[in-house]
Tab-separated table of C-alpha atoms in Angstrom:
chain	number	residue	atom	x	y	z
U	16	UNK	CA	-239.103	102.841	-57.429
U	17	UNK	CA	-237.590	106.326	-57.511
U	18	UNK	CA	-238.887	108.615	-60.230
U	19	UNK	CA	-236.594	109.157	-63.207
U	20	UNK	CA	-234.978	112.587	-62.931
U	21	UNK	CA	-236.167	114.923	-65.656
U	22	UNK	CA	-233.306	116.890	-67.215
U	23	UNK	CA	-233.706	120.628	-67.252
U	24	UNK	CA	-233.249	121.710	-70.888
U	25	UNK	CA	-232.576	125.280	-69.855
U	26	UNK	CA	-229.327	124.476	-68.011
U	27	UNK	CA	-226.288	125.737	-69.905
U	28	UNK	CA	-223.868	122.962	-70.860
U	29	UNK	CA	-220.489	123.670	-69.273
U	30	UNK	CA	-217.681	124.491	-71.692
U	31	UNK	CA	-215.605	121.540	-70.462
U	32	UNK	CA	-218.379	119.132	-71.367
U	33	UNK	CA	-218.861	120.741	-74.794
U	34	UNK	CA	-215.148	120.328	-75.452
U	35	UNK	CA	-214.853	116.722	-74.335
U	36	UNK	CA	-218.061	115.626	-76.061
U	37	UNK	CA	-216.803	116.757	-79.491
U	38	UNK	CA	-214.458	113.915	-80.383
U	39	UNK	CA	-213.614	115.288	-83.818
U	40	UNK	CA	-212.487	118.498	-82.161
U	41	UNK	CA	-210.364	116.412	-79.808
U	42	UNK	CA	-208.874	114.585	-82.789
U	43	UNK	CA	-208.074	117.870	-84.516
U	44	UNK	CA	-206.471	119.316	-81.384
U	45	UNK	CA	-204.529	116.108	-80.827
U	46	UNK	CA	-202.991	116.471	-84.260
U	47	UNK	CA	-202.675	120.240	-84.436
U	48	UNK	CA	-200.994	120.937	-81.098
U	49	UNK	CA	-198.072	118.478	-81.573
U	50	UNK	CA	-197.774	119.535	-85.210
U	51	UNK	CA	-197.335	123.185	-84.252
U	52	UNK	CA	-195.262	122.738	-81.128
U	53	UNK	CA	-192.887	120.078	-82.495
U	54	UNK	CA	-192.784	120.121	-86.282
U	55	UNK	CA	-193.439	123.776	-87.097
U	56	UNK	CA	-191.456	125.166	-84.165
U	57	UNK	CA	-188.644	122.712	-84.887
U	58	UNK	CA	-188.445	123.668	-88.561
U	59	UNK	CA	-188.469	127.366	-87.675
U	60	UNK	CA	-185.673	126.725	-85.181
U	61	UNK	CA	-183.589	124.828	-87.735
U	62	UNK	CA	-184.179	127.447	-90.383
U	63	UNK	CA	-182.985	130.197	-88.057
U	64	UNK	CA	-179.517	128.665	-87.551
U	65	UNK	CA	-177.104	131.185	-89.099
U	66	UNK	CA	-174.333	130.391	-91.549
U	67	UNK	CA	-170.888	130.329	-89.949
U	68	UNK	CA	-169.250	133.794	-90.129
U	69	UNK	CA	-165.475	134.195	-90.516
U	70	UNK	CA	-163.752	132.833	-87.398
U	71	UNK	CA	-162.400	136.232	-86.397
U	72	UNK	CA	-165.960	137.532	-86.246
U	73	UNK	CA	-167.184	134.895	-83.825
U	74	UNK	CA	-168.322	136.496	-80.578
U	75	UNK	CA	-168.074	134.744	-77.214
U	76	UNK	CA	-171.489	133.687	-75.948
U	77	UNK	CA	-173.026	133.873	-79.414
N	16	UNK	CA	-236.687	98.570	-63.815
N	17	UNK	CA	-235.840	100.745	-66.776
N	18	UNK	CA	-232.424	101.944	-67.898
N	19	UNK	CA	-231.972	105.564	-66.909
N	20	UNK	CA	-230.956	107.873	-69.751
N	21	UNK	CA	-227.503	109.477	-69.282
N	22	UNK	CA	-227.492	112.794	-67.513
N	23	UNK	CA	-227.622	115.649	-69.952
N	24	UNK	CA	-225.037	117.569	-67.944
N	25	UNK	CA	-222.406	115.113	-66.693
N	26	UNK	CA	-219.751	117.804	-66.075
N	27	UNK	CA	-219.345	118.074	-62.322
N	28	UNK	CA	-216.795	119.848	-60.109
N	29	UNK	CA	-213.709	117.787	-59.335
N	30	UNK	CA	-213.933	116.248	-55.904
N	31	UNK	CA	-211.511	115.665	-53.049
N	32	UNK	CA	-209.031	112.945	-53.897
N	33	UNK	CA	-209.077	113.713	-57.596
N	34	UNK	CA	-208.068	117.311	-56.873
N	35	UNK	CA	-205.111	116.100	-54.840
N	36	UNK	CA	-204.081	113.682	-57.593
N	37	UNK	CA	-204.264	116.313	-60.327
N	38	UNK	CA	-202.358	118.821	-58.198
N	39	UNK	CA	-199.637	116.283	-57.411
N	40	UNK	CA	-199.317	115.222	-61.062
N	41	UNK	CA	-199.140	118.850	-62.190
N	42	UNK	CA	-196.508	119.678	-59.570
N	43	UNK	CA	-194.403	116.682	-60.606
N	44	UNK	CA	-194.654	117.667	-64.278
N	45	UNK	CA	-193.620	121.256	-63.574
N	46	UNK	CA	-190.671	120.179	-61.435
N	47	UNK	CA	-189.367	117.745	-64.046
N	48	UNK	CA	-189.887	120.292	-66.823
N	49	UNK	CA	-188.011	123.137	-65.130
N	50	UNK	CA	-185.237	120.791	-64.043
N	51	UNK	CA	-184.215	120.661	-67.708
N	52	UNK	CA	-183.009	124.270	-68.001
N	53	UNK	CA	-181.867	124.324	-64.355
N	54	UNK	CA	-179.688	121.240	-64.825
N	55	UNK	CA	-178.273	122.752	-67.978
N	56	UNK	CA	-176.548	125.292	-65.732
N	57	UNK	CA	-176.041	123.295	-62.528
N	58	UNK	CA	-175.148	119.950	-64.069
N	59	UNK	CA	-172.452	121.285	-66.434
N	60	UNK	CA	-172.936	118.284	-68.668
N	61	UNK	CA	-174.634	119.747	-71.730
N	62	UNK	CA	-172.885	123.022	-72.399
N	63	UNK	CA	-174.349	126.105	-74.019
N	64	UNK	CA	-172.919	126.410	-77.476
N	65	UNK	CA	-173.207	128.456	-80.627
N	66	UNK	CA	-174.561	126.664	-83.673
N	67	UNK	CA	-173.859	127.543	-87.299
N	68	UNK	CA	-174.654	125.944	-90.627
N	69	UNK	CA	-171.608	124.727	-92.520
N	70	UNK	CA	-170.722	122.719	-95.554
N	71	UNK	CA	-169.513	119.239	-94.537
N	72	UNK	CA	-166.683	119.123	-97.061
N	73	UNK	CA	-165.548	122.632	-96.162
N	74	UNK	CA	-165.447	121.735	-92.459
N	75	UNK	CA	-163.427	118.611	-93.222
N	76	UNK	CA	-160.881	120.666	-95.146
N	77	UNK	CA	-160.654	123.207	-92.344
N	78	UNK	CA	-159.997	120.495	-89.754
N	79	UNK	CA	-157.324	118.834	-91.907
N	80	UNK	CA	-155.534	122.119	-92.520
N	81	UNK	CA	-155.632	123.020	-88.820
N	82	UNK	CA	-154.434	119.559	-87.762
N	83	UNK	CA	-151.540	119.701	-90.223
N	84	UNK	CA	-150.534	123.083	-88.857
N	85	UNK	CA	-150.406	122.118	-85.160
N	86	UNK	CA	-149.520	118.430	-85.340
N	87	UNK	CA	-147.014	117.345	-82.680
N	88	UNK	CA	-147.186	113.574	-82.963
N	89	UNK	CA	-149.218	110.556	-83.819
N	90	UNK	CA	-151.135	107.969	-81.811
N	91	UNK	CA	-152.316	104.758	-83.472
N	92	UNK	CA	-152.294	106.478	-86.843
N	93	UNK	CA	-154.260	109.503	-85.611
N	94	UNK	CA	-152.456	112.859	-85.459
N	95	UNK	CA	-151.926	114.392	-82.030
N	96	UNK	CA	-152.563	118.116	-82.298
N	97	UNK	CA	-151.548	120.740	-79.742
N	98	UNK	CA	-153.071	124.131	-80.595
N	99	UNK	CA	-151.787	127.385	-79.111
N	100	UNK	CA	-153.351	128.180	-75.707
N	101	UNK	CA	-156.518	130.215	-76.041
N	102	UNK	CA	-156.855	129.379	-79.729
N	103	UNK	CA	-159.180	127.482	-81.978
N	104	UNK	CA	-159.630	123.741	-81.538
N	105	UNK	CA	-161.266	121.567	-84.159
N	106	UNK	CA	-162.755	118.142	-83.598
N	107	UNK	CA	-164.174	116.036	-86.405
N	108	UNK	CA	-166.561	113.137	-85.951
N	109	UNK	CA	-166.674	110.635	-88.773
N	110	UNK	CA	-167.274	106.931	-89.131
N	111	UNK	CA	-165.602	105.600	-87.127
N	112	UNK	CA	-163.118	108.048	-85.692
N	113	UNK	CA	-162.715	111.196	-83.618
N	114	UNK	CA	-160.114	113.276	-85.432
N	115	UNK	CA	-157.616	114.356	-84.189
N	116	UNK	CA	-156.265	113.520	-80.723
N	117	UNK	CA	-156.312	116.817	-78.845
N	118	UNK	CA	-153.640	118.023	-76.468
N	119	UNK	CA	-154.718	121.029	-74.418
N	120	UNK	CA	-153.379	122.999	-71.438
N	121	UNK	CA	-155.226	123.118	-68.142
N	122	UNK	CA	-156.477	126.568	-67.217
N	123	UNK	CA	-156.512	127.851	-70.795
N	124	UNK	CA	-159.793	128.644	-72.558
N	125	UNK	CA	-160.147	127.309	-76.064
N	126	UNK	CA	-162.821	127.836	-78.687
N	127	UNK	CA	-163.746	124.280	-79.635
N	128	UNK	CA	-165.432	123.557	-82.962
N	129	UNK	CA	-167.193	120.217	-83.363
N	130	UNK	CA	-168.957	118.822	-86.383
N	131	UNK	CA	-169.383	115.669	-88.417
N	132	UNK	CA	-168.514	115.025	-92.031
N	133	UNK	CA	-170.979	112.195	-92.577
N	134	UNK	CA	-173.567	110.990	-90.049
N	135	UNK	CA	-175.053	112.016	-86.735
N	136	UNK	CA	-172.677	111.133	-83.924
N	137	UNK	CA	-172.815	111.678	-80.178
N	138	UNK	CA	-169.982	113.407	-78.356
N	139	UNK	CA	-169.425	111.980	-74.901
N	140	UNK	CA	-166.455	113.095	-72.828
N	141	UNK	CA	-165.587	110.472	-70.271
N	142	UNK	CA	-165.428	110.197	-67.325
N	143	UNK	CA	-166.842	113.731	-67.023
N	144	UNK	CA	-170.042	112.627	-68.770
N	145	UNK	CA	-170.420	115.707	-70.917
N	146	UNK	CA	-172.696	114.802	-73.829
N	147	UNK	CA	-174.180	116.407	-76.898
N	148	UNK	CA	-175.171	115.446	-80.423
N	149	UNK	CA	-172.904	116.150	-83.385
N	150	UNK	CA	-174.899	116.680	-86.551
N	151	UNK	CA	-173.362	116.973	-90.042
N	152	UNK	CA	-173.939	120.318	-91.659
N	153	UNK	CA	-173.952	122.102	-88.305
N	154	UNK	CA	-170.873	123.391	-86.518
N	155	UNK	CA	-171.022	123.611	-82.741
N	156	UNK	CA	-168.751	126.086	-81.023
N	157	UNK	CA	-168.204	125.989	-77.302
N	158	UNK	CA	-165.743	127.689	-74.995
N	159	UNK	CA	-163.872	125.096	-72.978
N	160	UNK	CA	-161.436	125.583	-70.107
N	161	UNK	CA	-159.902	122.276	-69.032
N	162	UNK	CA	-159.609	122.195	-65.258
N	163	UNK	CA	-158.329	118.674	-64.678
N	164	UNK	CA	-155.124	117.232	-66.024
N	165	UNK	CA	-155.101	113.759	-67.468
N	166	UNK	CA	-156.306	111.724	-70.391
N	167	UNK	CA	-159.998	111.687	-71.233
N	168	UNK	CA	-161.883	109.457	-73.602
N	169	UNK	CA	-164.206	110.793	-76.275
N	170	UNK	CA	-166.881	108.241	-77.046
N	171	UNK	CA	-169.551	108.205	-79.700
N	172	UNK	CA	-172.892	107.703	-77.958
N	173	UNK	CA	-175.163	107.868	-81.003
N	174	UNK	CA	-175.255	104.655	-82.998
N	175	UNK	CA	-173.575	105.352	-86.323
N	176	UNK	CA	-172.925	101.933	-87.827
N	177	UNK	CA	-170.964	98.739	-87.477
N	178	UNK	CA	-167.889	100.423	-86.020
N	179	UNK	CA	-169.755	102.639	-83.585
N	180	UNK	CA	-168.387	100.804	-80.553
N	181	UNK	CA	-164.839	101.380	-81.815
N	182	UNK	CA	-165.290	105.129	-82.212
N	183	UNK	CA	-163.136	106.316	-79.350
N	184	UNK	CA	-161.036	109.478	-79.322
N	185	UNK	CA	-158.722	111.007	-76.803
N	186	UNK	CA	-158.278	114.351	-75.107
N	187	UNK	CA	-155.009	114.950	-73.269
N	188	UNK	CA	-154.788	117.796	-70.761
N	189	UNK	CA	-151.461	118.714	-69.237
């Protein structure tokens, strides 16, 4: 029988492991990133559409 | 035999085949992503246009007044409108009609206004396959220079109700 490896408690846990082990953080990111990139950005984009100016003031290429 | 406890640090460097897979997947994603803006220019199917907020009823009135002014005929009850070359062109999408029938000159650049007075419709110019959404409350303005003579169909390609399949307009270029 091979001896059970003893973990070294002084090793620093890599950041990637810290991130993927925190499932509530993953849940929050999974909600926040689409919310910001789709909903918030989309609403900002829609809100920035200007009102139509008089036709003679329309400029080619906008 | 005893069950070994999980390793405290399971994070290990990515190895061989997995690196290749991730690199290939990333490359594919980047290519398909950047093809979107590239095809916008190369494909000439979804044109760049100006977008403005408008009142639906006001746009409807503007289209009717313009159509009355430049009407040259009628086709199946729909006015045929021939605007002056280089001028404004108005197209209205409504259930279940593209109003009016447009008659344009090849080689002339027109400023085309498109909007809807009720629901979301899809503008699809056939057989050229130029497509974009037409949303009520928003006026889309694009600069169009017809290069081919003939008759072109304008289809609605966004389901808008029971008569959606009958929503066919016409563009005549001579």
